[in-house]
Amino acid sequence: SQTIHQWPATLVQPVGSPLSLECTVEGTSNPNLYWYRQAAGRGLQLLFYSVGIGQISSEVPQNLSASRPQDRQFILSSKKLLLSDSGFYLCAWSGNYGYTFGSGTRLTVV
Amino acid sequence: GQQVMQIPQYQHVQEGEDFTTYCNSSTTLSNIQWYKQRPGGHPVFLIQLVKSGEVKKQKRLTFQFGEAKKNSSLHITATQTTDVGTYFCAGARTSGTYKYIFGTGTRLKVLA
């Protein structure tokens, strides 16, 4: 069966520090992968999606970037975090039964 | 751009009461999905609706896709405390799309 792993679960980072969040998928090949952000008590905002290695589409201009170095690995990065980058970051892959989300990373920028 | 709104934003109900959340898109959708997010958790896929006027049921949950494929609803009969969470709809403009636009969500609180 397909599983998705996302880490870390929580992260507190100072303003201006770099960020790297990793997501890996098991049990499927060539998945469509996504990064979403959820502000506290809000909906989900699509940040990036990828349909294959090295193929990244950005949905909104922002302080973040994404990379897909391997088929089942998706990385969200920032060189310098802003306070506004705080939120709940969710990785997901899409299959026949909707999105399957990772457990998420709760990022607080202080 | 495409927007998907949900109402109400919040709903408090007594256990045993019914609950309905409505999802409205600014554009015609190819299909719509519904998700549930428990407090502190991640969204979990519930169901997908594809056909105009489609109605699907999952135990106490009834999902409906509008005739014009621009709106949808989720109705819960006789709510239980386990129904607590935020319910999101997510719409796709075209079939086979990689992108779904999520609704703003409805947060349900069930009072025992």
XYZ file of N, CA, C and O in Angstrom, chain A:
440
model
N 0.844 -1.190 0.000
C 0.000 0.000 0.000
C 0.885 1.247 0.000
O 2.054 1.197 0.354
N 0.257 2.347 -0.434
C 1.007 3.586 -0.540
C 1.049 4.313 0.805
O 0.056 4.373 1.502
N 2.210 4.816 1.128
C 2.353 5.619 2.344
C 3.142 6.868 2.014
O 3.930 6.895 1.072
N 2.927 7.891 2.813
C 3.631 9.156 2.616
C 4.212 9.580 3.948
O 3.538 9.550 4.973
N 5.476 9.935 3.920
C 6.179 10.315 5.139
C 6.615 11.763 5.030
O 7.136 12.188 3.993
N 6.418 12.475 6.112
C 6.762 13.890 6.127
C 7.405 14.212 7.468
O 6.888 13.812 8.515
N 8.491 14.949 7.432
C 9.146 15.324 8.675
C 9.892 16.643 8.539
O 10.155 17.076 7.418
N 10.132 17.347 9.678
C 9.723 16.962 11.032
C 8.256 17.293 11.288
O 7.623 17.939 10.471
N 7.721 16.879 12.399
C 6.333 17.155 12.745
C 6.149 18.598 13.196
O 5.146 19.228 12.888
N 7.092 19.096 13.950
C 7.046 20.489 14.389
C 8.430 21.104 14.242
O 9.444 20.410 14.313
N 8.428 22.418 14.028
C 9.682 23.113 13.811
C 9.520 24.564 14.240
O 8.536 25.210 13.861
N 10.468 25.047 15.029
C 10.503 26.452 15.411
C 11.813 27.022 14.879
O 12.885 26.539 15.235
N 11.700 28.019 14.020
C 12.885 28.567 13.369
C 12.911 30.083 13.514
O 11.864 30.732 13.456
N 14.089 30.669 13.667
C 14.161 32.137 13.731
C 14.026 32.752 12.343
O 14.324 32.118 11.315
N 13.547 33.978 12.327
C 13.464 34.733 11.083
C 14.849 34.795 10.436
O 15.864 34.999 11.115
N 14.875 34.594 9.128
C 16.142 34.667 8.405
C 16.880 33.348 8.292
O 17.865 33.251 7.547
N 16.421 32.354 8.984
C 17.092 31.048 8.920
C 16.579 30.257 7.711
O 15.502 30.539 7.196
N 17.349 29.254 7.272
C 16.897 28.440 6.125
C 15.913 27.371 6.565
O 15.752 27.091 7.756
N 15.245 26.776 5.567
C 14.250 25.742 5.836
C 14.394 24.610 4.843
O 14.654 24.848 3.650
N 14.217 23.409 5.329
C 14.149 22.259 4.438
C 13.179 21.249 5.020
O 13.418 20.710 6.097
N 12.086 21.030 4.320
C 11.110 20.027 4.727
C 11.108 18.929 3.679
O 11.096 19.205 2.482
N 11.098 17.686 4.154
C 11.193 16.568 3.222
C 9.955 15.688 3.267
O 9.345 15.494 4.316
N 9.626 15.175 2.118
C 8.457 14.314 1.971
C 8.849 13.153 1.064
O 9.455 13.362 0.004
N 8.528 11.943 1.488
C 8.784 10.787 0.625
C 7.544 9.911 0.545
O 6.762 9.828 1.496
N 7.381 9.290 -0.591
C 6.234 8.439 -0.843
C 6.731 7.027 -1.101
O 7.753 6.828 -1.759
N 5.999 6.049 -0.580
C 6.334 4.652 -0.808
C 5.141 3.926 -1.417
O 3.995 4.291 -1.187
N 5.438 2.915 -2.194
C 4.376 2.068 -2.709
C 3.752 2.536 -4.004
O 2.742 1.976 -4.442
N 4.349 3.546 -4.633
C 3.847 4.005 -5.919
C 5.009 4.596 -6.701
O 6.006 5.004 -6.115
N 4.865 4.630 -8.011
C 5.927 5.221 -8.819
C 5.356 6.374 -9.631
O 4.173 6.387 -9.977
N 6.216 7.345 -9.898
C 5.851 8.534 -10.656
C 4.582 9.215 -10.130
O 3.664 9.522 -10.888
N 4.520 9.452 -8.832
C 3.319 10.096 -8.290
C 3.322 11.592 -8.588
O 4.374 12.211 -8.734
N 2.124 12.173 -8.649
C 2.004 13.628 -8.635
C 2.124 14.050 -7.176
O 1.419 13.537 -6.310
N 3.016 14.993 -6.911
C 3.274 15.410 -5.535
C 2.956 16.888 -5.349
O 3.097 17.682 -6.292
N 2.548 17.235 -4.146
C 2.075 18.587 -3.866
C 2.591 19.062 -2.514
O 2.772 18.271 -1.588
N 2.789 20.370 -2.414
C 2.996 21.027 -1.127
C 1.860 22.021 -0.925
O 1.603 22.869 -1.787
N 1.189 21.896 0.215
C 0.139 22.823 0.607
C 0.553 23.505 1.905
O 1.289 22.937 2.715
N 0.019 24.707 2.105
C 0.203 25.393 3.379
C -1.178 25.753 3.928
O -2.065 26.184 3.179
N -1.295 25.580 5.226
C -2.545 25.918 5.906
C -2.230 26.868 7.043
O -1.554 26.497 8.003
N -2.708 28.104 6.937
C -2.579 29.036 8.051
C -3.556 28.618 9.142
O -4.550 27.929 8.870
N -3.298 29.031 10.360
C -4.113 28.619 11.507
C -5.590 28.911 11.255
O -5.966 30.041 10.965
N -6.410 27.867 11.352
C -7.845 28.024 11.191
C -8.300 28.376 9.795
O -9.440 28.820 9.607
N -7.448 28.156 8.824
C -7.778 28.529 7.441
C -7.790 27.320 6.522
O -7.542 26.195 6.935
N -8.033 27.605 5.259
C -8.049 26.548 4.255
C -6.659 26.197 3.773
O -5.656 26.662 4.304
N -6.615 25.350 2.742
C -5.345 24.879 2.195
C -4.975 25.663 0.948
O -5.767 25.798 0.022
N -3.754 26.150 0.935
C -3.250 26.898 -0.214
C -2.208 26.059 -0.934
O -1.216 25.636 -0.327
N -2.427 25.811 -2.216
C -1.457 25.050 -3.002
C -0.233 25.903 -3.261
O -0.329 27.017 -3.774
N 0.938 25.370 -2.900
C 2.188 26.094 -3.094
C 2.914 25.603 -4.346
O 3.295 26.390 -5.200
N 3.126 24.296 -4.417
C 3.864 23.709 -5.538
C 3.253 22.357 -5.879
O 2.707 21.677 -5.015
N 3.399 21.975 -7.142
C 3.097 20.602 -7.502
C 4.117 20.124 -8.521
O 4.746 20.917 -9.217
N 4.269 18.799 -8.560
C 5.276 18.200 -9.422
C 4.720 16.932 -10.054
O 4.159 16.087 -9.368
N 4.898 16.810 -11.356
C 4.419 15.623 -12.058
C 5.557 14.664 -12.392
O 5.320 13.607 -12.971
N 6.789 15.063 -12.032
C 7.912 14.171 -12.297
C 9.207 14.769 -11.783
O 9.252 15.931 -11.349
N 10.272 13.991 -11.848
C 11.582 14.437 -11.374
C 11.974 15.738 -12.052
O 11.916 15.850 -13.278
N 12.362 16.713 -11.234
C 12.828 17.980 -11.764
C 11.744 18.890 -12.305
O 12.027 19.999 -12.760
N 10.492 18.444 -12.272
C 9.389 19.252 -12.804
C 8.596 19.853 -11.660
O 7.921 19.136 -10.915
N 8.713 21.178 -11.519
C 8.065 21.879 -10.423
C 7.223 23.010 -10.988
O 7.701 23.779 -11.819
N 5.985 23.101 -10.526
C 5.133 24.234 -10.876
C 4.802 24.992 -9.605
O 4.415 24.391 -8.605
N 4.964 26.305 -9.672
C 4.708 27.148 -8.514
C 3.365 27.832 -8.702
O 3.068 28.348 -9.780
N 2.573 27.818 -7.644
C 1.233 28.393 -7.739
C 1.169 29.842 -7.273
O 0.340 30.601 -7.750
N 1.982 30.191 -6.331
C 1.935 31.558 -5.813
C 3.356 32.073 -5.619
O 4.235 31.323 -5.245
N 3.567 33.370 -5.903
C 4.901 33.935 -5.638
C 5.154 33.958 -4.139
O 4.280 34.286 -3.362
N 6.330 33.555 -3.733
C 6.574 33.443 -2.314
C 8.064 33.297 -2.033
O 8.875 33.268 -2.946
N 8.332 33.157 -0.772
C 9.692 33.047 -0.284
C 10.172 31.602 -0.269
O 11.217 31.303 0.292
N 9.440 30.701 -0.896
C 9.735 29.283 -0.810
C 10.066 28.727 -2.182
O 9.713 29.314 -3.212
N 10.733 27.591 -2.180
C 11.013 26.873 -3.422
C 10.826 25.388 -3.169
O 10.769 24.946 -2.022
N 10.696 24.631 -4.230
C 10.525 23.189 -4.099
C 11.440 22.488 -5.087
O 11.807 23.046 -6.128
N 11.808 21.260 -4.736
C 12.630 20.460 -5.636
C 12.190 19.009 -5.555
O 11.629 18.570 -4.540
N 12.429 18.299 -6.629
C 12.103 16.871 -6.681
C 13.312 16.147 -7.242
O 13.398 15.871 -8.436
N 14.251 15.832 -6.360
C 15.487 15.201 -6.824
C 15.326 13.727 -7.194
O 16.114 13.213 -7.996
N 14.325 13.074 -6.626
C 14.057 11.673 -6.938
C 12.560 11.502 -7.163
O 11.762 12.342 -6.766
N 12.202 10.383 -7.765
C 10.807 10.152 -8.148
C 9.848 10.287 -6.975
O 8.744 10.812 -7.117
N 10.259 9.804 -5.809
C 9.336 9.764 -4.672
C 9.783 10.667 -3.535
O 9.432 10.438 -2.379
N 10.532 11.706 -3.873
C 11.013 12.645 -2.865
C 10.680 14.058 -3.298
O 10.955 14.469 -4.430
N 10.114 14.812 -2.385
C 9.702 16.188 -2.671
C 10.164 17.047 -1.513
O 9.884 16.726 -0.345
N 10.868 18.126 -1.803
C 11.489 18.940 -0.765
C 10.996 20.373 -0.882
O 10.941 20.930 -1.989
N 10.672 20.946 0.248
C 10.270 22.359 0.324
C 11.366 23.122 1.039
O 11.811 22.695 2.113
N 11.807 24.234 0.461
C 12.952 24.946 1.011
C 12.714 26.441 1.054
O 11.865 26.975 0.347
N 13.523 27.069 1.895
C 13.600 28.517 1.903
C 15.021 28.904 2.299
O 15.626 28.252 3.156
N 15.520 29.977 1.710
C 16.868 30.447 2.088
C 16.802 31.305 3.336
O 17.688 31.274 4.184
N 15.719 32.102 3.436
C 15.556 32.987 4.599
C 14.085 33.051 4.972
O 13.283 33.637 4.252
N 13.751 32.496 6.118
C 12.358 32.458 6.530
C 11.850 33.836 6.972
O 12.585 34.635 7.558
N 10.570 34.072 6.695
C 9.872 35.266 7.146
C 8.838 34.856 8.195
O 8.413 33.697 8.239
N 8.416 35.824 8.994
C 7.371 35.529 9.975
C 6.121 34.971 9.285
O 5.457 34.076 9.809
N 5.818 35.488 8.111
C 4.611 35.085 7.381
C 4.691 33.666 6.832
O 3.700 33.144 6.310
N 5.856 33.036 6.955
C 5.990 31.648 6.497
C 5.465 30.650 7.531
O 5.384 29.454 7.249
N 5.110 31.131 8.696
C 4.554 30.229 9.715
C 3.270 29.581 9.201
O 2.473 30.208 8.505
N 3.075 28.331 9.575
C 1.866 27.629 9.148
C 2.042 26.132 9.227
O 3.064 25.631 9.715
N 1.047 25.455 8.751
C 1.027 23.988 8.743
C 1.263 23.552 7.306
O 0.450 23.841 6.426
N 2.400 22.882 7.060
C 2.786 22.494 5.717
C 2.454 21.023 5.497
O 2.850 20.153 6.278
N 1.762 20.784 4.420
C 1.304 19.437 4.118
C 1.805 18.997 2.755
O 1.652 19.705 1.766
N 2.395 17.824 2.731
C 2.783 17.190 1.483
C 1.669 16.218 1.098
O 1.010 15.638 1.983
N 1.443 16.037 -0.177
C 0.388 15.120 -0.616
C 0.747 14.514 -1.962
O 1.521 15.077 -2.725
N 0.160 13.342 -2.210
C 0.231 12.773 -3.548
C -1.185 12.436 -3.975
O -2.070 12.237 -3.142
N -1.420 12.436 -5.264
C -2.768 12.205 -5.758
C -2.850 10.863 -6.464
O -1.974 10.497 -7.230
N -3.921 10.151 -6.155
C -4.163 8.853 -6.763
C -5.612 8.746 -7.192
O -6.299 9.747 -7.356
N -6.087 7.525 -7.315
C -7.468 7.316 -7.744
C -8.477 7.712 -6.679
O -9.661 7.870 -6.965
N -8.018 7.835 -5.444
C -8.922 8.139 -4.344
C -8.527 9.444 -3.691
O -8.316 9.525 -2.491
N -8.415 10.484 -4.512
C -8.142 11.802 -3.980
C -6.713 11.960 -3.528
O -5.832 11.164 -3.842
N -6.503 13.013 -2.794
C -5.187 13.264 -2.243
C -4.968 12.411 -0.991
O -5.878 12.243 -0.184
N -3.740 11.944 -0.838
C -3.312 11.376 0.434
C -2.289 12.334 1.010
O -1.264 12.597 0.378
N -2.591 12.849 2.189
C -1.722 13.848 2.810
C -0.775 13.198 3.809
O -1.112 12.208 4.466
N 0.409 13.812 3.933
C 1.294 13.447 5.022
C 0.754 14.028 6.317
O -0.233 14.768 6.327
N 1.422 13.703 7.403
C 0.944 14.138 8.718
C 1.233 15.605 8.983
O 0.747 16.157 9.964
N 2.012 16.243 8.127
C 2.208 17.677 8.217
C 3.363 18.114 9.095
O 3.804 17.388 9.989
N 3.852 19.326 8.815
C 4.877 19.975 9.641
C 4.323 21.307 10.103
O 3.935 22.139 9.287
N 4.306 21.470 11.413
C 3.823 22.739 11.971
C 5.042 23.639 12.164
O 5.856 23.403 13.051
N 5.155 24.669 11.333
C 6.301 25.571 11.359
C 5.930 26.875 12.043
O 4.946 27.518 11.682
N 6.727 27.245 13.020
C 6.576 28.543 13.676
C 7.863 29.318 13.462
O 8.935 28.862 13.868
N 7.734 30.472 12.844
C 8.897 31.342 12.635
C 8.848 32.431 13.702
O 7.834 33.126 13.850
N 9.937 32.546 14.451
C 9.945 33.490 15.582
C 10.991 34.587 15.391
O 11.903 34.445 14.592
